[in-house]
mmCIF file of C-alpha atoms in Angstrom:
data_model
loop_
_atom_site.group_PDB
_atom_site.id
_atom_site.type_symbol
_atom_site.label_atom_id
_atom_site.label_comp_id
_atom_site.label_asym_id
_atom_site.label_seq_id
_atom_site.Cartn_x
_atom_site.Cartn_y
_atom_site.Cartn_z
ATOM 1 C CA MET A 1 67.513 122.966 80.891
ATOM 2 C CA THR A 2 65.188 120.178 79.934
ATOM 3 C CA ASP A 3 65.889 116.492 80.399
ATOM 4 C CA ARG A 4 66.324 116.103 76.644
ATOM 5 C CA GLU A 5 68.919 118.900 76.532
ATOM 6 C CA LEU A 6 70.777 117.276 79.415
ATOM 7 C CA LEU A 7 70.773 113.930 77.668
ATOM 8 C CA GLU A 8 72.071 115.491 74.417
ATOM 9 C CA LEU A 9 74.777 117.226 76.304
ATOM 10 C CA LEU A 10 75.748 113.998 78.048
ATOM 11 C CA LEU A 11 75.805 112.140 74.703
ATOM 12 C CA GLU A 12 78.103 114.804 73.255
ATOM 13 C CA LYS A 13 80.439 114.503 76.303
ATOM 14 C CA ILE A 14 80.420 110.667 76.044
ATOM 15 C CA SER A 15 81.163 110.877 72.256
ATOM 16 C CA SER A 16 84.038 113.286 73.016
ATOM 17 C CA MET A 17 85.429 110.936 75.683
ATOM 18 C CA GLU A 18 85.193 107.953 73.394
ATOM 19 C CA SER A 19 87.159 109.839 70.764
ATOM 20 C CA LYS A 20 89.836 110.808 73.267
ATOM 21 C CA VAL A 21 90.112 107.141 74.522
ATOM 22 C CA ASN A 22 90.498 105.894 70.855
ATOM 23 C CA SER A 23 93.176 108.490 70.345
ATOM 24 C CA MET A 24 94.976 107.406 73.518
ATOM 25 C CA GLU A 25 94.723 103.671 72.413
ATOM 26 C CA VAL A 26 96.468 104.690 69.121
ATOM 27 C CA ASP A 27 99.120 106.543 71.000
ATOM 28 C CA ILE A 28 99.717 103.510 73.347
ATOM 29 C CA SER A 29 100.005 101.242 70.341
ATOM 30 C CA SER A 30 102.511 103.559 68.729
ATOM 31 C CA MET A 31 104.498 103.644 72.008
ATOM 32 C CA LYS A 32 104.616 99.863 72.132
ATOM 33 C CA THR A 33 106.003 99.868 68.558
ATOM 34 C CA ASP A 34 108.574 102.399 69.529
ATOM 35 C CA ILE A 35 109.647 100.315 72.540
ATOM 36 C CA LYS A 36 110.001 97.244 70.366
ATOM 37 C CA ASP A 37 112.125 99.263 67.914
ATOM 38 C CA LEU A 38 114.296 100.530 70.746
ATOM 39 C CA LYS A 39 114.796 97.004 72.045
ATOM 40 C CA HIS A 40 115.829 95.844 68.521
ATOM 41 C CA GLY A 41 118.170 98.824 68.346
ATOM 42 C CA GLN A 42 119.794 97.903 71.694
ATOM 43 C CA SER A 43 120.238 94.307 70.467
ATOM 44 C CA ASP A 44 121.856 95.595 67.275
ATOM 45 C CA ILE A 45 124.187 97.878 69.264
ATOM 46 C CA ALA A 46 125.160 95.059 71.641
ATOM 47 C CA TYR A 47 125.945 92.837 68.647
ATOM 48 C CA LEU A 48 128.016 95.456 66.969
ATOM 49 C CA LYS A 49 129.953 96.061 70.183
ATOM 50 C CA SER A 50 130.562 92.324 70.563
ATOM 51 C CA ILE A 51 132.154 92.025 67.124
ATOM 52 C CA LYS A 52 134.765 94.758 67.583
#
């Protein structure tokens, strides 16, 4: 394998890793939103229980 072929392979791998990292960042952002929603839901439940 030539140096050029190795470099091209490395660039492909790096690009693939960047794509995976971007996807993970989106997943983490979505999880943060879900956690906020859950916290709001817990607050709503606590409020509803308090007004019984």
